[in-house]
PDB file of C-alpha atoms in Angstrom:
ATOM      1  CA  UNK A   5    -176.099  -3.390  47.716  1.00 42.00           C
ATOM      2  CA  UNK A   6    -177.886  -4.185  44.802  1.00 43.00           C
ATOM      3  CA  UNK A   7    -181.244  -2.625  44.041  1.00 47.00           C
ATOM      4  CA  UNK A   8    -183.060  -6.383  44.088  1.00 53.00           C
ATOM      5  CA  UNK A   9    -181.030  -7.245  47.064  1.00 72.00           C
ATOM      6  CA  UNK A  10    -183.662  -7.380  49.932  1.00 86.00           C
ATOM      7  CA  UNK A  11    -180.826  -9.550  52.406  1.00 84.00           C
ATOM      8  CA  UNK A  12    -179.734  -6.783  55.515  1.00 93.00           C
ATOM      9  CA  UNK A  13    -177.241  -7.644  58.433  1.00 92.00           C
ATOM     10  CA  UNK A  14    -177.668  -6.129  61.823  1.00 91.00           C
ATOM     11  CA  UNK A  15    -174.767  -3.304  60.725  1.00 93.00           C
ATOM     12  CA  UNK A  16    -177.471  -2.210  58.142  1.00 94.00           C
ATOM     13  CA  UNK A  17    -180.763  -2.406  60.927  1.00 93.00           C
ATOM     14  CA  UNK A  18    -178.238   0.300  62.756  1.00 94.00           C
ATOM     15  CA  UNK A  19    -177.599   2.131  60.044  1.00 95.00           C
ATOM     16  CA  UNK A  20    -181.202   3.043  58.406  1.00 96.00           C
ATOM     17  CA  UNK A  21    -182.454   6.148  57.156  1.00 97.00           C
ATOM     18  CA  UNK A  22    -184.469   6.952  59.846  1.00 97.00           C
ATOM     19  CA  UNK A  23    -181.158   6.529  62.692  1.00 96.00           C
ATOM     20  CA  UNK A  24    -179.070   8.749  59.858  1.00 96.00           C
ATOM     21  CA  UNK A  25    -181.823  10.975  60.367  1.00 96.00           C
ATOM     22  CA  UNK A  26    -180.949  11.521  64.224  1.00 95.00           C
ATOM     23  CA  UNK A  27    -183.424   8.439  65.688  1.00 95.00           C
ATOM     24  CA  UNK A  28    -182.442   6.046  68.100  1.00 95.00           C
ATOM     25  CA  UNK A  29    -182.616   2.387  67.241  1.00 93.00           C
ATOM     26  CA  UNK A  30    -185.357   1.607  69.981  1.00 92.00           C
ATOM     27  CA  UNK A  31    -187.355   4.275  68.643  1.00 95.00           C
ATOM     28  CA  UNK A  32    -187.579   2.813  65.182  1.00 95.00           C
ATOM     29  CA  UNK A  33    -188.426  -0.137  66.687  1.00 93.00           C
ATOM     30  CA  UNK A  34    -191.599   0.994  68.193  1.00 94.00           C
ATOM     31  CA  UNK A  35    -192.659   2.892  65.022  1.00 95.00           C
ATOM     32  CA  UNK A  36    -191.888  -0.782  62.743  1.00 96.00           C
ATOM     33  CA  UNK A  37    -193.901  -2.536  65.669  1.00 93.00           C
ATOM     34  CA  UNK A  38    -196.582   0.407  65.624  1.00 94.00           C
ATOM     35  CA  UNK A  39    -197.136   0.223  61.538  1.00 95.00           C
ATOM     36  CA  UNK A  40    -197.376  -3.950  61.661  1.00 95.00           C
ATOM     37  CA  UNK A  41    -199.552  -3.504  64.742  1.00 94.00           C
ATOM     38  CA  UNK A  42    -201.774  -1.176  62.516  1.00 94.00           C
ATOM     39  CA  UNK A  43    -201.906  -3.471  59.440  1.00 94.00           C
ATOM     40  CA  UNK A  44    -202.525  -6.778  61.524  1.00 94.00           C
ATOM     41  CA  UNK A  45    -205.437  -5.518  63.540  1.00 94.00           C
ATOM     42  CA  UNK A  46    -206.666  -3.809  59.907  1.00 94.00           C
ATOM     43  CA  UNK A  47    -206.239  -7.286  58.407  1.00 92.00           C
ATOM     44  CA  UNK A  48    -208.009  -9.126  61.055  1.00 92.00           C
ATOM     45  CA  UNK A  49    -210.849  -7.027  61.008  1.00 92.00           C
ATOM     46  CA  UNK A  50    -211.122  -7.689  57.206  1.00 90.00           C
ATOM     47  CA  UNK A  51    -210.678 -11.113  57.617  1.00 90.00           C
ATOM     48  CA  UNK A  52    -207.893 -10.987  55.390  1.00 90.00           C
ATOM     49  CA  UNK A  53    -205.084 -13.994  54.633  1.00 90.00           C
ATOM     50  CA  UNK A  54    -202.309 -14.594  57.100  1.00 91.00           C
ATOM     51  CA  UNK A  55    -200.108 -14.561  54.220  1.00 92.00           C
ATOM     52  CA  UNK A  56    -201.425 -11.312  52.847  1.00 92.00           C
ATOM     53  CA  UNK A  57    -201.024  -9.707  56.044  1.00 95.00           C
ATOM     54  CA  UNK A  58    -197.283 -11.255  56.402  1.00 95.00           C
ATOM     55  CA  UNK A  59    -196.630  -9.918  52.705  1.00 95.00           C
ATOM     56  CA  UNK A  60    -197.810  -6.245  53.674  1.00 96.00           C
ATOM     57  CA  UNK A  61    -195.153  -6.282  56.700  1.00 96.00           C
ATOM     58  CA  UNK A  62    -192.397  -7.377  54.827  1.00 96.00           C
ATOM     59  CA  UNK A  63    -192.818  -4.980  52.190  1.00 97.00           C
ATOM     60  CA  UNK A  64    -192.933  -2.425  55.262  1.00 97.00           C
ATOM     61  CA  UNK A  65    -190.280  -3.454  56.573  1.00 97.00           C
ATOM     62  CA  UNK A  66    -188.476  -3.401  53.415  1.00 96.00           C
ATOM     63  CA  UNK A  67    -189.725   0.172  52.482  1.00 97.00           C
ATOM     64  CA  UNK A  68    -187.919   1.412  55.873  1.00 97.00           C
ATOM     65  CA  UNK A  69    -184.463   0.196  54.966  1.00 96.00           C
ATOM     66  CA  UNK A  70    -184.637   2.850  51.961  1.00 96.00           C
ATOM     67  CA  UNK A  71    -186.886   5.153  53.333  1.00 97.00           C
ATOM     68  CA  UNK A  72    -187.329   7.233  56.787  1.00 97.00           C
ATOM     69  CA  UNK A  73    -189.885   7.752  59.018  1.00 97.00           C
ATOM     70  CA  UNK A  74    -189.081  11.360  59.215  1.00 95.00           C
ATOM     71  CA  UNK A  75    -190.526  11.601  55.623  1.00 95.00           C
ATOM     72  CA  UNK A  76    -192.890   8.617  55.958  1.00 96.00           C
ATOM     73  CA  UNK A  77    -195.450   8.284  58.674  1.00 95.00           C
ATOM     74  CA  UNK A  78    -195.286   4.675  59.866  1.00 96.00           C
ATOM     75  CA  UNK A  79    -199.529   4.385  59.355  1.00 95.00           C
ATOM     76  CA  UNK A  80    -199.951   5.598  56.115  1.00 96.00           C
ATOM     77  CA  UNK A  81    -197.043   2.946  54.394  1.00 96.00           C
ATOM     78  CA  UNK A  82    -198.742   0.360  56.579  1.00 96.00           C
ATOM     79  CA  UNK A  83    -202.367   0.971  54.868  1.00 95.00           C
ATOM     80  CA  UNK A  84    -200.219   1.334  51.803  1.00 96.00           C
ATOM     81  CA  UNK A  85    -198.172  -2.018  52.275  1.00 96.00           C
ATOM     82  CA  UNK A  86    -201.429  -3.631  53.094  1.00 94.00           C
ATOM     83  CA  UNK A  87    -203.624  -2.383  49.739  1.00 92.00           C
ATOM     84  CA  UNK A  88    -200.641  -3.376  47.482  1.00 93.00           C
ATOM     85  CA  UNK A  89    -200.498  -6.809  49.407  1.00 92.00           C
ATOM     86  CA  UNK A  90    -204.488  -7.231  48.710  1.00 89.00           C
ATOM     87  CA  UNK A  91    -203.883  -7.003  45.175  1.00 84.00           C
ATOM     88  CA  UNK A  92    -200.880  -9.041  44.918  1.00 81.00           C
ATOM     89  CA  UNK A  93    -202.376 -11.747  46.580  1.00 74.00           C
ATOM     90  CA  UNK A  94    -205.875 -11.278  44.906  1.00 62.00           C
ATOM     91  CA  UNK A  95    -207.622 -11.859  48.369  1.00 57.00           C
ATOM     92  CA  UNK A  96    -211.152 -10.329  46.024  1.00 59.00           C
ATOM     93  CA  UNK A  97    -210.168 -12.255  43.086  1.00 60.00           C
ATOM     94  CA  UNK A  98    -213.449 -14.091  43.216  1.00 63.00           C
ATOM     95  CA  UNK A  99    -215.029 -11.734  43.739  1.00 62.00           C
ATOM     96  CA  UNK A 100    -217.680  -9.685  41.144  1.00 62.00           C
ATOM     97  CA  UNK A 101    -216.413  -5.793  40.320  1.00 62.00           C
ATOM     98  CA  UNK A 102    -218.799  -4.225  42.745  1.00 66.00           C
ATOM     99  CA  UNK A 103    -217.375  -6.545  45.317  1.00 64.00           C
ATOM    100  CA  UNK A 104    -213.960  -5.650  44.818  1.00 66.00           C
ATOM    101  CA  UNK A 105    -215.231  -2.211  44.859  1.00 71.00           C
ATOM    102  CA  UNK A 106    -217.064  -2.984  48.166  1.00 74.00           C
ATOM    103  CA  UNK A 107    -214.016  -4.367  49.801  1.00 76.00           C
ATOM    104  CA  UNK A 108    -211.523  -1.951  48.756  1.00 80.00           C
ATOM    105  CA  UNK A 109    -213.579   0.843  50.280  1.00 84.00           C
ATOM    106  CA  UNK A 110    -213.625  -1.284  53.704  1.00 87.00           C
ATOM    107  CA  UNK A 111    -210.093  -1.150  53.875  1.00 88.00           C
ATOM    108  CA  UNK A 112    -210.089   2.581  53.237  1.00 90.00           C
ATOM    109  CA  UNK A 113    -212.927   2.682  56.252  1.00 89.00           C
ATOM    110  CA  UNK A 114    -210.869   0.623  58.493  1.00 89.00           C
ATOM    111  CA  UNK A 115    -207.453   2.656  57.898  1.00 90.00           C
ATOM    112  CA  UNK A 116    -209.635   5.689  58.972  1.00 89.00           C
ATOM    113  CA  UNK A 117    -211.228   4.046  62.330  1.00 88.00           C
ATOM    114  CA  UNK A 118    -208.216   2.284  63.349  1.00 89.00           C
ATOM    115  CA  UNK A 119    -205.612   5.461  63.120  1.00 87.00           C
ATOM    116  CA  UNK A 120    -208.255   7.310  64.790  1.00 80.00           C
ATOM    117  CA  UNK A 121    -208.813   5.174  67.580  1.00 78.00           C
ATOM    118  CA  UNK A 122    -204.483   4.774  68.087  1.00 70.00           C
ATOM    119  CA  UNK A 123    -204.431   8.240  68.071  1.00 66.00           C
ATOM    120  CA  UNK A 124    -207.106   8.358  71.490  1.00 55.00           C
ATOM    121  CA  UNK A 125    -209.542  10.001  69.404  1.00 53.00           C
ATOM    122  CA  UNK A 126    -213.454   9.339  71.379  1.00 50.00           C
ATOM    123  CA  UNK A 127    -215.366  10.591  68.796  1.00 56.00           C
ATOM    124  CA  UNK A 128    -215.246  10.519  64.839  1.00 60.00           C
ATOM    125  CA  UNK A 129    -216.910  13.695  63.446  1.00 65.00           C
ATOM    126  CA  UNK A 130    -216.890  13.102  59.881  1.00 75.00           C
ATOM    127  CA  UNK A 131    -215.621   9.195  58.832  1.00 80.00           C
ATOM    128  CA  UNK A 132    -216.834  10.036  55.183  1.00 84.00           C
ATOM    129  CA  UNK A 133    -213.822  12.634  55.089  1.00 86.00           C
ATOM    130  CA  UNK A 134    -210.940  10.799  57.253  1.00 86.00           C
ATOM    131  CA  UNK A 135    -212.363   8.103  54.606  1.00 89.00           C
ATOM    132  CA  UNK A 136    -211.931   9.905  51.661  1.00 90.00           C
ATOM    133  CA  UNK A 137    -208.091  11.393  52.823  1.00 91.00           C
ATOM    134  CA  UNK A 138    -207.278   8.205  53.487  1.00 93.00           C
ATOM    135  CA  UNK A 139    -207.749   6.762  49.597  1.00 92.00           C
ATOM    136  CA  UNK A 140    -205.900   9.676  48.427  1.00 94.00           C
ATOM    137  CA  UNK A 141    -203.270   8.906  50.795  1.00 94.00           C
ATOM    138  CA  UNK A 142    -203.125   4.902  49.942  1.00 94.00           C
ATOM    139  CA  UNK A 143    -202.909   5.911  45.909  1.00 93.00           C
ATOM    140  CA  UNK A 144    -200.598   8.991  46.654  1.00 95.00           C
ATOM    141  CA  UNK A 145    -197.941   6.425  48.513  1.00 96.00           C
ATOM    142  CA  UNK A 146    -198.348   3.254  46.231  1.00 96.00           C
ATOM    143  CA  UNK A 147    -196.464   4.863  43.600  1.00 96.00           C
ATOM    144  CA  UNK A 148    -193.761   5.677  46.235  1.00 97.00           C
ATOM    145  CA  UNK A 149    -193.826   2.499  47.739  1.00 97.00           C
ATOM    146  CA  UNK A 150    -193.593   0.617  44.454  1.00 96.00           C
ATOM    147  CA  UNK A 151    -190.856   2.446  43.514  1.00 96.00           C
ATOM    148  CA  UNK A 152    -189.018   2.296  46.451  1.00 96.00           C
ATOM    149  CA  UNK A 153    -189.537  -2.059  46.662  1.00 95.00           C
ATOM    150  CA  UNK A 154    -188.121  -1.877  42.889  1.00 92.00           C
ATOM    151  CA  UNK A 155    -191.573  -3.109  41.860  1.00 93.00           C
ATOM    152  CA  UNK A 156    -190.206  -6.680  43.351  1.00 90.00           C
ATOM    153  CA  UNK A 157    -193.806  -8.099  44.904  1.00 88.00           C
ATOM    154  CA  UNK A 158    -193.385 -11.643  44.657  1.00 85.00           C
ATOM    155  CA  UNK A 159    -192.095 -13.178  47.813  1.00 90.00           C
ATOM    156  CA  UNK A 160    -190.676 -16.580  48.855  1.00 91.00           C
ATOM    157  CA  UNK A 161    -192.762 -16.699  52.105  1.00 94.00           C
ATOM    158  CA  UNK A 162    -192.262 -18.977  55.400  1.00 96.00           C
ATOM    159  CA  UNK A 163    -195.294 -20.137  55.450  1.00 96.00           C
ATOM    160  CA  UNK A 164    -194.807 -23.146  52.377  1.00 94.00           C
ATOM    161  CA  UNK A 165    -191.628 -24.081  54.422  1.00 96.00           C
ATOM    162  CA  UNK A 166    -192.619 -24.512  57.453  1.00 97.00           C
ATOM    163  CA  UNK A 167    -195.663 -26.676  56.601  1.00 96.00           C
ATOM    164  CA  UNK A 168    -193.767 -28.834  54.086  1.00 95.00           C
ATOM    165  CA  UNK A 169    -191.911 -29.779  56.989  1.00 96.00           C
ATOM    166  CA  UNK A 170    -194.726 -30.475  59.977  1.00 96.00           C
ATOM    167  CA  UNK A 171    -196.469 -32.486  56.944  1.00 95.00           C
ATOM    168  CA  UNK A 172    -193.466 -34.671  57.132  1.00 95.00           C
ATOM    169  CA  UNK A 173    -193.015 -35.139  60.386  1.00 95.00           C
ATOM    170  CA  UNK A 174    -196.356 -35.819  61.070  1.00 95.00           C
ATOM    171  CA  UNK A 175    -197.331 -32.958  63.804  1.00 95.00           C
ATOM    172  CA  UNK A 176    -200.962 -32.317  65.245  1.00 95.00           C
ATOM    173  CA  UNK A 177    -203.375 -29.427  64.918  1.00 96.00           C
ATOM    174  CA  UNK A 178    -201.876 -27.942  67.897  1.00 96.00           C
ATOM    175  CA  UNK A 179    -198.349 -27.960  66.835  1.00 97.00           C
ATOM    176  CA  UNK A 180    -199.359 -26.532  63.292  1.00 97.00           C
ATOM    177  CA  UNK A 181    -201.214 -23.766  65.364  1.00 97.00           C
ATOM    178  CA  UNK A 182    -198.815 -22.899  67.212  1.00 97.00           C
ATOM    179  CA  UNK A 183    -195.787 -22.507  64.968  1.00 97.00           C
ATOM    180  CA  UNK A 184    -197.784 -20.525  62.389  1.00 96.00           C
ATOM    181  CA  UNK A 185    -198.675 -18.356  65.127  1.00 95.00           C
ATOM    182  CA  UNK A 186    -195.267 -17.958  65.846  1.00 95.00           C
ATOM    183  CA  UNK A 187    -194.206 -17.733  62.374  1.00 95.00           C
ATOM    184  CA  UNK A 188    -196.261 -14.782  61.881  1.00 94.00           C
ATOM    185  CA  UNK A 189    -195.448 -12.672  64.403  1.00 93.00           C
ATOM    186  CA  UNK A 190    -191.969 -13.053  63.202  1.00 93.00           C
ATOM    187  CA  UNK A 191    -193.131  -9.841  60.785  1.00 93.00           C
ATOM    188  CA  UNK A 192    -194.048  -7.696  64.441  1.00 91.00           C
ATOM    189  CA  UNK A 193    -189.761  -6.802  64.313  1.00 89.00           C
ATOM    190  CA  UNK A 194    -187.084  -6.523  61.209  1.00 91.00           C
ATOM    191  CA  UNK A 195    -186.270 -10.571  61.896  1.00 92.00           C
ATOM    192  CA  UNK A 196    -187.371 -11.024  58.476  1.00 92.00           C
ATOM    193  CA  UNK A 197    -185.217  -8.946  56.780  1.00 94.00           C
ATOM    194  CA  UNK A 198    -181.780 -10.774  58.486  1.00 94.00           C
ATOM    195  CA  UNK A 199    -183.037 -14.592  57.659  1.00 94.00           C
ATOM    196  CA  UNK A 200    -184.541 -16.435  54.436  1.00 93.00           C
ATOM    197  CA  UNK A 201    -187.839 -17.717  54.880  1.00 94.00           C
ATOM    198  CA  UNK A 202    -186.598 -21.317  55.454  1.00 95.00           C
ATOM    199  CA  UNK A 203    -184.827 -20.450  58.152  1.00 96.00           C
ATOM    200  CA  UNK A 204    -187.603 -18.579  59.759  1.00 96.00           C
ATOM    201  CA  UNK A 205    -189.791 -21.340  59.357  1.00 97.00           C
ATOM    202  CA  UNK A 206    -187.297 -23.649  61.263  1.00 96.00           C
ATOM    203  CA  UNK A 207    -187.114 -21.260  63.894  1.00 96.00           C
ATOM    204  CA  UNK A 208    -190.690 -21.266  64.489  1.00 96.00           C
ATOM    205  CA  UNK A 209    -190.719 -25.023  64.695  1.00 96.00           C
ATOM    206  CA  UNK A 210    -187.604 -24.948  66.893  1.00 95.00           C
ATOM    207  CA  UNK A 211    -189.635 -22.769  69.160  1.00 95.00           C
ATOM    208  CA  UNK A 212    -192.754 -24.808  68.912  1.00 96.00           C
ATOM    209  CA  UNK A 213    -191.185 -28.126  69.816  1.00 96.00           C
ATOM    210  CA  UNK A 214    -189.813 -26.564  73.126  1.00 94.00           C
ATOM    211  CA  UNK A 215    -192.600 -24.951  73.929  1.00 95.00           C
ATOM    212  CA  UNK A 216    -194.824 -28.237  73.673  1.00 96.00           C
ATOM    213  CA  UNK A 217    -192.194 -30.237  74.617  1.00 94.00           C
ATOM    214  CA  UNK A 218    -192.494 -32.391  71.497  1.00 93.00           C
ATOM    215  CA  UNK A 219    -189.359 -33.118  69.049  1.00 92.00           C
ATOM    216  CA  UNK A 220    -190.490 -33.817  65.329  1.00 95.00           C
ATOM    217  CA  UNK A 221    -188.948 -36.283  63.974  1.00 94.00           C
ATOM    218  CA  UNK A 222    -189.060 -36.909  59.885  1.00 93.00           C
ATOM    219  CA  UNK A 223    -191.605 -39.354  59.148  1.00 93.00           C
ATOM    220  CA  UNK A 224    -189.575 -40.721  56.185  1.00 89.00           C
ATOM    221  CA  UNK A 225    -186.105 -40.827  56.997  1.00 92.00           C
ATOM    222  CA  UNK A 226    -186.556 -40.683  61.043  1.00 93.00           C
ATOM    223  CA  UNK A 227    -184.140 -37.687  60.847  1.00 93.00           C
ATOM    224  CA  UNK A 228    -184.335 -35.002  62.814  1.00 93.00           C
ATOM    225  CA  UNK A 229    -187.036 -32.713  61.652  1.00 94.00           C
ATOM    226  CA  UNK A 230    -184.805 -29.863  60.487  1.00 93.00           C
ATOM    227  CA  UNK A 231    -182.918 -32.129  57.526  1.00 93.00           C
ATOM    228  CA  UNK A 232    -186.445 -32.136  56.138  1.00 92.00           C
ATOM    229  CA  UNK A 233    -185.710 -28.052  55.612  1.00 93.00           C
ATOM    230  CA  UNK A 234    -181.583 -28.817  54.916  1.00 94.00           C
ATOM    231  CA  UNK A 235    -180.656 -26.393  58.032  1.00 94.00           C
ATOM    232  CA  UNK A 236    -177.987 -26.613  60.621  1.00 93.00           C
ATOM    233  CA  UNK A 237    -178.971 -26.630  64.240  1.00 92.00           C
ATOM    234  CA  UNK A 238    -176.127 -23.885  64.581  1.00 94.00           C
ATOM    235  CA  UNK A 239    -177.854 -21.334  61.734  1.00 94.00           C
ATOM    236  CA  UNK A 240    -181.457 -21.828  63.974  1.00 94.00           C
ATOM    237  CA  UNK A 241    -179.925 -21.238  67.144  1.00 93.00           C
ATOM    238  CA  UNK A 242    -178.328 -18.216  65.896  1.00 94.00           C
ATOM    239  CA  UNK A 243    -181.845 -17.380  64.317  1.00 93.00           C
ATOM    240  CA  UNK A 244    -183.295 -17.675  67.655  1.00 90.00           C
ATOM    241  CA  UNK A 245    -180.793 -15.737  69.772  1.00 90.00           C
ATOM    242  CA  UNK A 246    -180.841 -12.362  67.174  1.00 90.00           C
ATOM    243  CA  UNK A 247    -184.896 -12.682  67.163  1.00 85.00           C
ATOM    244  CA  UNK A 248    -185.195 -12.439  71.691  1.00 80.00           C
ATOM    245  CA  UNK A 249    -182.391  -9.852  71.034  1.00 77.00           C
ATOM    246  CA  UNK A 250    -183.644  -7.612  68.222  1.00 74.00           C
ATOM    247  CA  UNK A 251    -187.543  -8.105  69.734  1.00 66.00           C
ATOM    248  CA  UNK A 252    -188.385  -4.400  72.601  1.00 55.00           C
TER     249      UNK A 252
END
């Protein structure tokens, strides 16, 4: 595999460094799900981009096909994935220096709180130091992180897909809700590193339409609404069947 080549098959999910390293494949799992967990609840608080928090999973996920968790605790690459994703995506861009100052330091303070609280601790003693190790932890793993991810940061994400396509056919609110919902908890398991965004995005509106009972049909052409994304019913049923069997 190439260095740049960021496509996996299911042989290569159960084949990682962490399983070579003696883990079971359901216990990687739960330590992928456990990281995202981390960084989503860490982006909510902080009121951060969907698609910022979507680009911090997938560059976890990424990290873990080249890296183990032996070597790598699963909550300090998540606050990692998650800073480098802030800055890609420039969520503080307009903002003034001190701002971006401001901010930054808020994510350090919520990496602290939040691994304190999934680790059952009642009672923070000192925040200013749990605080302070976690910045040095965040700039000690970037450079590890980058490295590892070949410095490749720009992704082709779901999200541009998927609404190019409920544009066109037309959906409501509720529809759009709920298959960006979906669509983003599609980075909660390694899904996204066996399927291109397109395809992801017309799995989420696969799922959508069944769930609401509502078929989307292309506004323009009166095709069905996956010939708006060029995809074969057979790829998203595939899609569909490896995410309900890949997902704890």
């Amino acid at each position: 595999m190439e260095l740049n080549d960021w496509t996996f098959t299911q042989d290569d999910l159960a084949h990682t460094p962490t399983i070579r390293d003696g883990s079971k494949w359901e216990k990687e799992q739960r330590l992928r799900q456990k990281g995202v967990d981390f960084m989503v609840k860490i982006g909510h608080n902080l009121q951060l981009l969907p698609t910022t928090i979507y680009i911090a999973g997938l560059y976890f996920h990424r990290f873990y096909m080249r890296r183990s968790f032996r070597n790598h605790h699963q909550y300090d690459l998540a606050g990692t994935c998650l800073y480098v994703a802030v800055k890609e995506e420039e969520d503080f861009s307009s903002c003034c220096p001190e701002e971006v100052l401001k901010r930054t330091c808020q994510l350090f303070q919520e990496c602290a709180i939040v691994s304190l609280k999934s680790m059952d601790h009642q009672k923070i003693d000192n925040l200013n130091e749990d605080i302070t190790r976690w910045k040095a932890t965040i700039c000690y793993n970037e450079e590890i992180l980058l490295e590892t991810l070949c410095f490749d940061l720009h992704l082709d994400l779901p999200y541009k897909y998927l609404f190019e396509a409920l544009k066109r056919c037309g959906a409501s609110q509720k529809h759009t809700l709920l298959a960006t919902r979906i669509v983003s908890d599609f980075i909660r398991s390694p899904l996204c590193l066996l399927y291109s965004s397109k395809v992801l995005a017309g799995v989420a509106i696969s799922q959508s339409c069944h769930l609401l009972q509502n078929p989307l049909i292309d506004r323009q052409t009166s095709e069905p609404w996956r010939e708006v994304l060029g995809l074969e019913s057979k790829l998203i049923k595939e899609a569909t069947e490896t995410s309900n069997l890949i997902t704890l």
